[in-house]
Coordinates of C-alpha atoms in Angstrom, one line a residue:
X1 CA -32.4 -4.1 6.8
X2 CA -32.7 -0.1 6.3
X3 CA -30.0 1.5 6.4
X4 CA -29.0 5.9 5.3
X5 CA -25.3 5.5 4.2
X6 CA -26.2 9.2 5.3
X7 CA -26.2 8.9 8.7
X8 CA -23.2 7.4 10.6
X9 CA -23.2 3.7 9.9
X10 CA -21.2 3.6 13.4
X11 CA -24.0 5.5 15.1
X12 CA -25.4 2.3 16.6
X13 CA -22.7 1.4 18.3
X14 CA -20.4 4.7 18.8
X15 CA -21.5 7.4 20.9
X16 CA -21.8 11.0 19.0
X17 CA -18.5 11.0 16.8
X18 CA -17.2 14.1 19.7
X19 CA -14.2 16.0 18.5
X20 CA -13.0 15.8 15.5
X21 CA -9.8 13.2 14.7
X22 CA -6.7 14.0 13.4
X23 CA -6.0 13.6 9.9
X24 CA -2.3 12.1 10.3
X25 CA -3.8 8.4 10.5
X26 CA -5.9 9.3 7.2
X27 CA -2.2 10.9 5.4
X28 CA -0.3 7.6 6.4
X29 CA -3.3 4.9 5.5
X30 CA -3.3 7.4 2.0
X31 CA 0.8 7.2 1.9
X32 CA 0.7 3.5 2.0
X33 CA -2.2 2.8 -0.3
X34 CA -0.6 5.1 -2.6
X35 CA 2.4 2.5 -3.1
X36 CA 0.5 -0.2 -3.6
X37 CA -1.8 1.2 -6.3
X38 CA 1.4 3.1 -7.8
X39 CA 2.9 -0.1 -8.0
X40 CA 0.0 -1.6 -10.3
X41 CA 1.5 0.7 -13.2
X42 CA 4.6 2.2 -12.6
X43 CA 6.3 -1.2 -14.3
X44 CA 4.3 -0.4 -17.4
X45 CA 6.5 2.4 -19.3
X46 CA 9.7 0.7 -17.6
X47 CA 8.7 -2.5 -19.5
X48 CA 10.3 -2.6 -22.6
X49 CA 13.4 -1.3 -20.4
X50 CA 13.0 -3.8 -18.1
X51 CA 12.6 -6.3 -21.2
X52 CA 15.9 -5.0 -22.8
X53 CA 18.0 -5.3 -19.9
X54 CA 16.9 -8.8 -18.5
X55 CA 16.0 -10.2 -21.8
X56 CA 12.5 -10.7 -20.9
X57 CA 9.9 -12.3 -24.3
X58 CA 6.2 -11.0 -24.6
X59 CA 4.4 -13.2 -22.1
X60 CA 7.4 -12.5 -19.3
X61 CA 6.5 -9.0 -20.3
X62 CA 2.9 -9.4 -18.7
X63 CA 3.8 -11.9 -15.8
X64 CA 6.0 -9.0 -14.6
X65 CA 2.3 -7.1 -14.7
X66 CA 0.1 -9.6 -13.4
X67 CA 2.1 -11.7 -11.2
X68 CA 1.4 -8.3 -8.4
X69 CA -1.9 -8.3 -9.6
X70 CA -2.7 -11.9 -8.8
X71 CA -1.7 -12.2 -5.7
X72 CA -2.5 -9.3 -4.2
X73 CA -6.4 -9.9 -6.0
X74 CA -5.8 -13.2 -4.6
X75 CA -5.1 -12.9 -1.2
X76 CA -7.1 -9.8 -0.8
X77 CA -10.8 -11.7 0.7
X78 CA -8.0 -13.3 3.3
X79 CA -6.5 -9.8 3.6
X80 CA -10.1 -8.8 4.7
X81 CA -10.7 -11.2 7.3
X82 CA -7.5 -11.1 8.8
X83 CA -8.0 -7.1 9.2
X84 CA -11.4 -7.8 10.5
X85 CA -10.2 -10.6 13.1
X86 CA -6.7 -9.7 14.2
X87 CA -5.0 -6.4 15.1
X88 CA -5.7 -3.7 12.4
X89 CA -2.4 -1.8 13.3
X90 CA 0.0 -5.2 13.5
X91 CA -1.9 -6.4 9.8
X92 CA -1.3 -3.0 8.2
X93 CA 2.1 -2.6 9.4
X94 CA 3.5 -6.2 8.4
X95 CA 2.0 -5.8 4.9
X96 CA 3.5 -2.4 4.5
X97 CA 7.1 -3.6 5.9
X98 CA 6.7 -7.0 3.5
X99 CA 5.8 -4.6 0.8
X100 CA 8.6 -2.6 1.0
X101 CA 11.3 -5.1 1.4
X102 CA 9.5 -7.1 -1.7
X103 CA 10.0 -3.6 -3.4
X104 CA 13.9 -3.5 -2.8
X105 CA 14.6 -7.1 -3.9
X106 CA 12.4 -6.4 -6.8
X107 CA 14.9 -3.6 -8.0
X108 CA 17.8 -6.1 -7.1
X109 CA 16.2 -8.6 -9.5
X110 CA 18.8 -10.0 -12.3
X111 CA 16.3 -12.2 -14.3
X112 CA 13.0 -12.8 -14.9
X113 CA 12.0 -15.4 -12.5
X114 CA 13.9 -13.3 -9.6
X115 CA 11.5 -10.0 -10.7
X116 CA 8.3 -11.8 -10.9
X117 CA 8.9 -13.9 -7.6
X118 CA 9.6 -10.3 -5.9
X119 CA 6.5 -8.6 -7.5
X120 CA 4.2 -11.5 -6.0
X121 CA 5.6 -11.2 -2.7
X122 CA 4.9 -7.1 -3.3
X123 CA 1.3 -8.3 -4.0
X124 CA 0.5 -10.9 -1.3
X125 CA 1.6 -8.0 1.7
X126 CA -0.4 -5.8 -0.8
X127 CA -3.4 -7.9 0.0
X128 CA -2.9 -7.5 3.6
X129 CA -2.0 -3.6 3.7
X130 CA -5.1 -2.8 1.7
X131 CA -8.3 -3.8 3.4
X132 CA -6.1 -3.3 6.9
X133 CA -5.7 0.3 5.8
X134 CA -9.1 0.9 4.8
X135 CA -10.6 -0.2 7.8
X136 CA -8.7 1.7 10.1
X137 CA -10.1 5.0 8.1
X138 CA -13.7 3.5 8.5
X139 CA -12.9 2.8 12.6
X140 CA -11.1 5.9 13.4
X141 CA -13.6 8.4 11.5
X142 CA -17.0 8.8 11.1
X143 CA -19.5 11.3 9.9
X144 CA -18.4 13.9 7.3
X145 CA -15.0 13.5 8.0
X146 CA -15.1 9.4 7.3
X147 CA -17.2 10.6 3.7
X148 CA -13.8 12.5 2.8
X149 CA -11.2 9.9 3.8
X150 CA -13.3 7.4 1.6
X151 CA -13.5 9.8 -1.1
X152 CA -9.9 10.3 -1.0
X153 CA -9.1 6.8 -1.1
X154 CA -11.0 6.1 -4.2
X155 CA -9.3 9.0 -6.1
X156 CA -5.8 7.4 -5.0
X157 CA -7.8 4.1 -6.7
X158 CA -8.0 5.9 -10.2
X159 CA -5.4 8.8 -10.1
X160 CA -2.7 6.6 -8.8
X161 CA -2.9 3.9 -11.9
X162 CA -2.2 6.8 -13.9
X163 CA 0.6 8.7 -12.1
X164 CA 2.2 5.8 -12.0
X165 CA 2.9 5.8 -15.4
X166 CA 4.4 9.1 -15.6
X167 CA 6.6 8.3 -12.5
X168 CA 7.8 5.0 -13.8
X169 CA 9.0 7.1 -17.3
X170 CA 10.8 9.8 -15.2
X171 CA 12.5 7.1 -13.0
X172 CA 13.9 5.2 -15.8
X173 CA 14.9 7.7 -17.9
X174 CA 16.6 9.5 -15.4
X175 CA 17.7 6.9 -13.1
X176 CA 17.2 3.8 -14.3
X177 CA 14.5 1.2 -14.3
X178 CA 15.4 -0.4 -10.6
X179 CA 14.3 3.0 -9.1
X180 CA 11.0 2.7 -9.9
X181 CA 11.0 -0.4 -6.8
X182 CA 13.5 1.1 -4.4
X183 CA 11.5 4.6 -4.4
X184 CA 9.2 2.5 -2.3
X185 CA 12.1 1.8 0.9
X186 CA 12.7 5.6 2.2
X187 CA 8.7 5.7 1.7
X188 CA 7.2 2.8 3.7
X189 CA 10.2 3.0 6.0
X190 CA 9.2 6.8 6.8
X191 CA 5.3 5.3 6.6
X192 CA 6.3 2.3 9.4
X193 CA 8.0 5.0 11.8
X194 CA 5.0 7.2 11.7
X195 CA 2.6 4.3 11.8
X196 CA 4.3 2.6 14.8
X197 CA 3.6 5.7 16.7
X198 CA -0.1 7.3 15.5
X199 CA -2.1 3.9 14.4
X200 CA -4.5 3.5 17.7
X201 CA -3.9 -0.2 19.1
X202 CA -7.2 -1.7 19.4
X203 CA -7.0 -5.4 21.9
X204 CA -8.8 -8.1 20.0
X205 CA -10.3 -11.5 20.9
X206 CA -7.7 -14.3 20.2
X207 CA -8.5 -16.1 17.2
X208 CA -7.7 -19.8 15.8
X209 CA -6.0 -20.5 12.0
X210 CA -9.3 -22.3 11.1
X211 CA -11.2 -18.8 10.9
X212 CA -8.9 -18.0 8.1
X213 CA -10.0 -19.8 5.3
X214 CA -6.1 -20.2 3.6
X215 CA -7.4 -23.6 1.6
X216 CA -9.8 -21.0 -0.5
X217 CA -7.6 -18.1 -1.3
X218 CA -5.0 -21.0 -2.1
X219 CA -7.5 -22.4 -4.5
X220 CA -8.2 -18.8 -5.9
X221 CA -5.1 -17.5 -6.7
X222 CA -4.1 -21.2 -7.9
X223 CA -7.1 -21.2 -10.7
X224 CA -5.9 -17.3 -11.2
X225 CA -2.3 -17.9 -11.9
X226 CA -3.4 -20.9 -14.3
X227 CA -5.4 -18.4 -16.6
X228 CA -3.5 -15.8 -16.7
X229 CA -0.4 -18.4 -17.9
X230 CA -3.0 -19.7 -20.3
X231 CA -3.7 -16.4 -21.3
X232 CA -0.1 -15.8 -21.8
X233 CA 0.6 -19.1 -23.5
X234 CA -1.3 -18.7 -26.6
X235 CA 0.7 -16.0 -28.1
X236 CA 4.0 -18.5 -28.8
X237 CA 1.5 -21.9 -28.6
X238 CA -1.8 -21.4 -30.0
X239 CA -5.1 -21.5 -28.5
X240 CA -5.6 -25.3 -29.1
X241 CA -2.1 -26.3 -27.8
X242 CA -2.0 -28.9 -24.8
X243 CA 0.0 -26.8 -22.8
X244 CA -3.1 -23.7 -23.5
X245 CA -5.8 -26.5 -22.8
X246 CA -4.1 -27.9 -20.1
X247 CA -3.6 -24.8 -17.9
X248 CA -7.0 -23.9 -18.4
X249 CA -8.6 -26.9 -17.3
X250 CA -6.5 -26.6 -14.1
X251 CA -8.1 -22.7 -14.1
X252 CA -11.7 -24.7 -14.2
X253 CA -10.5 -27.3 -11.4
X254 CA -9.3 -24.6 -9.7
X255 CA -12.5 -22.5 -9.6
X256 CA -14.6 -25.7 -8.7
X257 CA -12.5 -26.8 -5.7
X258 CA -12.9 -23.2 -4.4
X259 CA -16.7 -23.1 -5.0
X260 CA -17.1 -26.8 -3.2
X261 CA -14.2 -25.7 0.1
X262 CA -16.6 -22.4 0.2
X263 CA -19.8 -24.9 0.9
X264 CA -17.8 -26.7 3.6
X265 CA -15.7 -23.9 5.6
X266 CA -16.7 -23.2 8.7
X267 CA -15.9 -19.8 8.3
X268 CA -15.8 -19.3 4.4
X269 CA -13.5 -17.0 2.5
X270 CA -16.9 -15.1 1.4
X271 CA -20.1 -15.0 3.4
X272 CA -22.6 -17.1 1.5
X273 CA -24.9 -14.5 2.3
X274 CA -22.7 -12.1 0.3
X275 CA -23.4 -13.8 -2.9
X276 CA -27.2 -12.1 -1.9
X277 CA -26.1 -8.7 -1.8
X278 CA -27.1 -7.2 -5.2
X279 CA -25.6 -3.9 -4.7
X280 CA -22.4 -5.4 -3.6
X281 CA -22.0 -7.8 -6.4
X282 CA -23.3 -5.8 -9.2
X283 CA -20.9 -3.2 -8.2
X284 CA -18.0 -5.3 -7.7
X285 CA -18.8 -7.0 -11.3
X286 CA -18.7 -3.6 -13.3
X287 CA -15.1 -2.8 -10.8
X288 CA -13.7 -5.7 -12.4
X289 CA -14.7 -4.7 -15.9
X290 CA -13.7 -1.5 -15.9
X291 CA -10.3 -1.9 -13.8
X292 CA -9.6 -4.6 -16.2
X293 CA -10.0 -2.1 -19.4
X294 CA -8.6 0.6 -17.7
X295 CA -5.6 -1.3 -16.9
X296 CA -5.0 -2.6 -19.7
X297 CA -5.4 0.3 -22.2
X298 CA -2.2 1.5 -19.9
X299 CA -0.5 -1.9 -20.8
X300 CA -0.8 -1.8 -24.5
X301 CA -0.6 1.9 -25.1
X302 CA 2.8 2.2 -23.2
X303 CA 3.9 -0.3 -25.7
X304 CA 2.5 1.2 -28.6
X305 CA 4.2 4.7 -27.7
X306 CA 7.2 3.2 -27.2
X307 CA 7.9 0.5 -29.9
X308 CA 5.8 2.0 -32.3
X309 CA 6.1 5.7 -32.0
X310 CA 9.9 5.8 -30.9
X311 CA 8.9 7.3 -27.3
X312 CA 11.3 7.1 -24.5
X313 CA 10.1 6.2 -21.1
X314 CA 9.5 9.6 -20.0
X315 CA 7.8 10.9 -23.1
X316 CA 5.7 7.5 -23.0
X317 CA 4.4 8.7 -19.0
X318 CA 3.7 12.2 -20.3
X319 CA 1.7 10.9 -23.0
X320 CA -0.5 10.0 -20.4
X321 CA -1.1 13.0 -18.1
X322 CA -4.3 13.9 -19.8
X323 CA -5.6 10.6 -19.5
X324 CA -5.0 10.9 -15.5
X325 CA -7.0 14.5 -16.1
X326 CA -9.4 12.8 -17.9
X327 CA -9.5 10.5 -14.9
X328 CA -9.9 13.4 -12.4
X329 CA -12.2 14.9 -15.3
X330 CA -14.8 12.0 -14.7
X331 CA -15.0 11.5 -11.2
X332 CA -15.7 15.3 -10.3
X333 CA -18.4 14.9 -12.8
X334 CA -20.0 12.1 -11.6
X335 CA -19.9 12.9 -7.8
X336 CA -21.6 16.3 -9.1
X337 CA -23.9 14.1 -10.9
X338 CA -24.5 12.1 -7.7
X339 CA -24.8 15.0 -5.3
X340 CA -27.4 16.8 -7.2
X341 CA -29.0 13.8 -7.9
X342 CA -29.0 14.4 -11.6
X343 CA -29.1 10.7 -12.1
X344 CA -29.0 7.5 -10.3
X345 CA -25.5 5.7 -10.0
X346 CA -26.8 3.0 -12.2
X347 CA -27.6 5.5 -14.9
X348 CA -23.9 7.2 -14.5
X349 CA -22.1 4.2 -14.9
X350 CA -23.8 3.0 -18.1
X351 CA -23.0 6.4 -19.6
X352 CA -19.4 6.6 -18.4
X353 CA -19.3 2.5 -20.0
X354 CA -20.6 4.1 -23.2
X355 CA -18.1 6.8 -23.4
X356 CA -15.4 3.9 -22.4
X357 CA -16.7 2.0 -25.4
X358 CA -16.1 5.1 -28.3
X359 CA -12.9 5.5 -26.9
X360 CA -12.1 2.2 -27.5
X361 CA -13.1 2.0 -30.5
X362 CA -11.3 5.2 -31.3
X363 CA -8.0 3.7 -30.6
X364 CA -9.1 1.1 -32.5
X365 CA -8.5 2.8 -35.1
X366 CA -4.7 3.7 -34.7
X367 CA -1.8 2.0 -37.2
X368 CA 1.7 1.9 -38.2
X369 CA 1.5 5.6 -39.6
X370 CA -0.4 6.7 -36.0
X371 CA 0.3 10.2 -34.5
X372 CA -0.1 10.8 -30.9
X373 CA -2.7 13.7 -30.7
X374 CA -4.5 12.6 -33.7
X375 CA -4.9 8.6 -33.3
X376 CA -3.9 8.2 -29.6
X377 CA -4.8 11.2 -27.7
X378 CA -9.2 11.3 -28.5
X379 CA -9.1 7.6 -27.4
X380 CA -7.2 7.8 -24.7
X381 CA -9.0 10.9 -23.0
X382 CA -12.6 9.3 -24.2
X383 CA -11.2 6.0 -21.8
X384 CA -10.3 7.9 -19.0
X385 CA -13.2 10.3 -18.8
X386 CA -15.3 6.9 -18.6
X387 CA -13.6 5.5 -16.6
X388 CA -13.1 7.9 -13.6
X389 CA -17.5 8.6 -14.3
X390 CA -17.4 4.7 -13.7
X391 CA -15.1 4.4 -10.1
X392 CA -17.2 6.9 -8.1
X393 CA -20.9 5.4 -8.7
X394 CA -19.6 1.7 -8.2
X395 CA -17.7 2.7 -5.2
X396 CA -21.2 4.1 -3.7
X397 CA -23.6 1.2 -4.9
X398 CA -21.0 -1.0 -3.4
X399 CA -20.4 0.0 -0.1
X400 CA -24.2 1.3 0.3
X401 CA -25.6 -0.4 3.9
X402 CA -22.5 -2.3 4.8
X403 CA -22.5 -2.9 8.8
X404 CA -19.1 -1.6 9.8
X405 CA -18.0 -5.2 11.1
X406 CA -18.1 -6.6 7.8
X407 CA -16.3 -2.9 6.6
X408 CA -13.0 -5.0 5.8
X409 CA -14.6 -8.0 4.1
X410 CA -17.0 -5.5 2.1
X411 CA -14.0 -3.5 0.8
X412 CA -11.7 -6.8 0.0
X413 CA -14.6 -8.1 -1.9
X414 CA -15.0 -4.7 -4.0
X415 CA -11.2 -4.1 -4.2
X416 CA -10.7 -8.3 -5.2
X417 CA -13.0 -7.0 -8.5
X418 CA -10.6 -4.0 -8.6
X419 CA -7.4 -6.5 -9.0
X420 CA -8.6 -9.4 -10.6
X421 CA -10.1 -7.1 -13.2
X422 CA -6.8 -5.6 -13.5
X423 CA -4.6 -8.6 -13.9
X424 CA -7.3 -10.6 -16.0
X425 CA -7.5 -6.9 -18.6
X426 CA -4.4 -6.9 -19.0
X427 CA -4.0 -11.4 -19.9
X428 CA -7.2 -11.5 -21.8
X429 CA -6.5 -8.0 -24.2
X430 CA -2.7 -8.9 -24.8
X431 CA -3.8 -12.5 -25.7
X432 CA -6.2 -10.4 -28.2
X433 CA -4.1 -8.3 -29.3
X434 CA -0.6 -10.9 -29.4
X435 CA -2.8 -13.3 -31.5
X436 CA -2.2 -10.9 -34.6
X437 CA 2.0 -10.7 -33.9
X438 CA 4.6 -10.6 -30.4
X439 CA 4.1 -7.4 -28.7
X440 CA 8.1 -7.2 -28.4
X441 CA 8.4 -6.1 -31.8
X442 CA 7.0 -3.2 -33.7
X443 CA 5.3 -5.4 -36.2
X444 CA 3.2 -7.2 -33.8
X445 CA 2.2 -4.1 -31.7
X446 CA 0.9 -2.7 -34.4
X447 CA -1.4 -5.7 -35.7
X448 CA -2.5 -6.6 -32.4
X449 CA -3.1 -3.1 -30.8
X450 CA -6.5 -2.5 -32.6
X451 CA -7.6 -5.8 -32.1
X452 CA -7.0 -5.0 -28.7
X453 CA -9.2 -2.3 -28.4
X454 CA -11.9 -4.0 -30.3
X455 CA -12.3 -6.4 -27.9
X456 CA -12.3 -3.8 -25.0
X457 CA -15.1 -2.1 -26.6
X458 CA -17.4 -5.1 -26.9
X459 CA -16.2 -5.9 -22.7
X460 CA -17.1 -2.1 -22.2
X461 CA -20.5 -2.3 -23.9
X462 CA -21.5 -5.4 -22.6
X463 CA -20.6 -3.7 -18.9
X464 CA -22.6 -0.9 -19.6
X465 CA -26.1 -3.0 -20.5
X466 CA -25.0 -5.3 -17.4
X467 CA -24.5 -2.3 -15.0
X468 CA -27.9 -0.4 -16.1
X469 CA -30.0 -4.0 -15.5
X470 CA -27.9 -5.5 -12.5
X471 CA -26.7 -2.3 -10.3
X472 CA -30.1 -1.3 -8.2
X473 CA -32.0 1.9 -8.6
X474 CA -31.2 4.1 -5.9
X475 CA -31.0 7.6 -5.7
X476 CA -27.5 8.6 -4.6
X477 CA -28.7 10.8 -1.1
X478 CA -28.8 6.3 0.3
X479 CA -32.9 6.7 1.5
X480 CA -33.6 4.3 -1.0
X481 CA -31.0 2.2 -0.3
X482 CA -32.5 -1.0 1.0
X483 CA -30.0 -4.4 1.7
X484 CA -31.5 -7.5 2.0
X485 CA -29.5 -10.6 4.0

């Protein structure tokens, strides 16, 4: 199949795009997606709050993280196909009024259990919402005005990690950590209103249960939720303790059942011939990779600021504005890059992996007598510059040639790798960094945060060699773009 990403990929079956559509649907699909990605990070400088008040230990600590993150990276594939098979408007809007009830009993929580219950519900509507959102922009849109809806979703992707750091210190300090969760009612009620009333309604076929696969993305986020605890688990029992071993055999059983219900389904959670689609997968791969350091350097450095530096909340979100400009910083680069075909995607994402990997090292580098804009600061803005020079080549490779029916399973595939890299980044670099000491106390932060970043350099290294022999060689203007099924 040949396809020019530059051309309408709705041309075949659309008539000329005609006028031009109004950008409300785009501002409420943007709204919406904005909570969900905010909601990724904004918990991180309200942590050690949270923590305090609730009595929450280390590995709590990170379930209140990742417990979002797995089910919404979970559910997302079944996210996908419901948004390709039932109605688009109906899907978005029960994931975003889920979402914001989830978000309301989250701030209600009074113990640990209550909190991370509430943030998986958040992340299963999440999973829904998402690819729902996402393919109404690719339905109602086309042409030029499609490109810029697609490139503001993926700066929402990047930016939004990052601002919600800073919004989650403001809210805490200022009003307490529960506000970081109800800021999210007034929002996605406002969003539902809107949506209710703008959102096209588009008939569909009736479908039947059994073109859902629900016995694979149980399996998935089963053999998820078993690593990440196993990930967890080591810091207080050890890698070799039965408890560690066990969970992780149950990750392994986990990830075979899926791979054997995938053979059988009549309608499988990924299309086999998906596995076949280099750009798609290579992309996805080096999503996950990066997602997962970029999370995670917000984990452990909000910690570090705080319990090691004496930050508050607020000063701990601050501390991070010129990584989101570095963020912003990177992705303007490499769509330049891109536009003027200065270099092929591949290319940009290895160099953005290898700036990624000096500023991990960098902050390797930091200790108990650390000082922001010395030891943090070069490591930090290194990371983020990377990182954003990273999101935009990835996102191109990995949408490149996609038929717009398979638009919503193409984009839960890419954005699974976006949250299972984030909620895996942030298990696997605090079990790093939590074997040298507890990251609740000072003295195990600062042990455990270079060896952190240690192993995020060798994961960003590796990505880099991976994304510059995996990712294909295509010029960015898509005529070389070939996809074979």
């Amino acid at each position: 199949m040949h396809t020019e990403p530059a051309a309408d990929p709705l041309a075949a079956d659309a008539p000329d795009p005609g006028p031009r559509k109004s950008w409300v649907v785009l501002a409420l699909t943007l709204a919406a997606q904005i909570l969900v990605v905010l909601d990724i990070s904004v918990v991180n400088t309200a942590l050690p709050s949270i923590g305090r008040d609730l009595r929450l230990d280390g590995p709590d600590m990170q379930w209140v993280v990742t417990a979002y993150l797995m089910m919404s990276g979970g559910g997302l594939l079944v996210g996908g196909r419901i948004a390709d098979l039932l109605p688009r408007k109906k899907v978005f809007l029960t994931g975003l009024a889920v979402f914001t009830v989830a978000s309301v009993v989250s701030g209600l929580a009074g113990g640990a259990t209550e909190l991370i219950a509430a943030r998986a519900a958040q992340g299963l509507s999440a999973a829904l919402l998402t690819p729902a959102a996402l393919s109404i922009i690719m339905t109602t849109y086309s042409g030029a005005q499609r490109r810029t809806g697609l490139a503001l979703w993926g700066a929402i992707g990047s930016l939004g990690v990052a601002a919600g750091v800073l919004l989650g210190g403001a809210l805490t300090t200022w009003a307490g950590w529960p506000t970081i969760f109800w800021i999210n009612a007034p929002i996605g009620a406002a969003a539902l209103l809107a949506g209710l009333m703008v959102i096209p309604g588009v008939r569909t076929p009736r479908v039947s249960l059994n073109q859902f696969d629900l016995a694979g993305a149980a399996t998935v986020i089963a053999g998820l939720v078993a690593l990440v605890y196993a990930l967890g688990a080591t810091e207080q029992h050890g890698w070799l303790s039965a408890r560690v071993l066990l969970a992780l055999t149950g990750a392994a059983l986990s990830a075979t059942a899926f791979l054997l219900l995938e053979r059988r389904a009549a309608n499988p959670l990924v299309q086999p011939h998906t596995w076949k689609v280099r750009s798609l997968v290579s992309g996805t791969v080096v999503m996950l990779g990066v997602t997962g350091i970029l999370v995670a350097t917000v984990f452990l450095t909000s910690i570090f600021v705080q319990t090691v530096l004496g930050y508050s909340a607020i000063r701990a979100g601050l501390a991070f504005l010129p990584f989101a400009l570095a963020i912003t910083a990177g992705t303007v680069l490499a769509r330049h890059a891109l536009a003027l075909a200065h270099g092929t995607p591949r290319a940009i994402a290895a160099v953005g992996l290898l700036v990624v990997t000096g500023g991990a090292v960098l902050l390797a580098q930091a200790s108990a007598g650390a000082g922001y804009a010395t030891d943090v600061l070069p490591g930090l803005g290194a990371i983020g510059l990377g990182v954003g020079m990273v999101f935009v080549p990835v996102s191109v490779t990995a949408l490149a040639g996609i038929p717009p029916q398979h638009a919503g399973m193409a984009s839960g595939f890419l954005m699974t790798g976006h949250e299972i890299g984030a909620a895996l980044g942030v298990a696997v670099l605090s079990a790093v960094a939590s074997s040298a000491g507890s990251l609740a106390g000072a003295a195990g932060v600062v042990n455990g945060f270079p060896r952190g970043f240690l192993a995020a350099a060798g994961i960003a290294a590796a990505l880099g060699v991976f994304a510059y022999l995996r990712m294909p060689a295509v010029k960015a203007d898509g005529a070389a773009m070939h996809m074979h099924h």
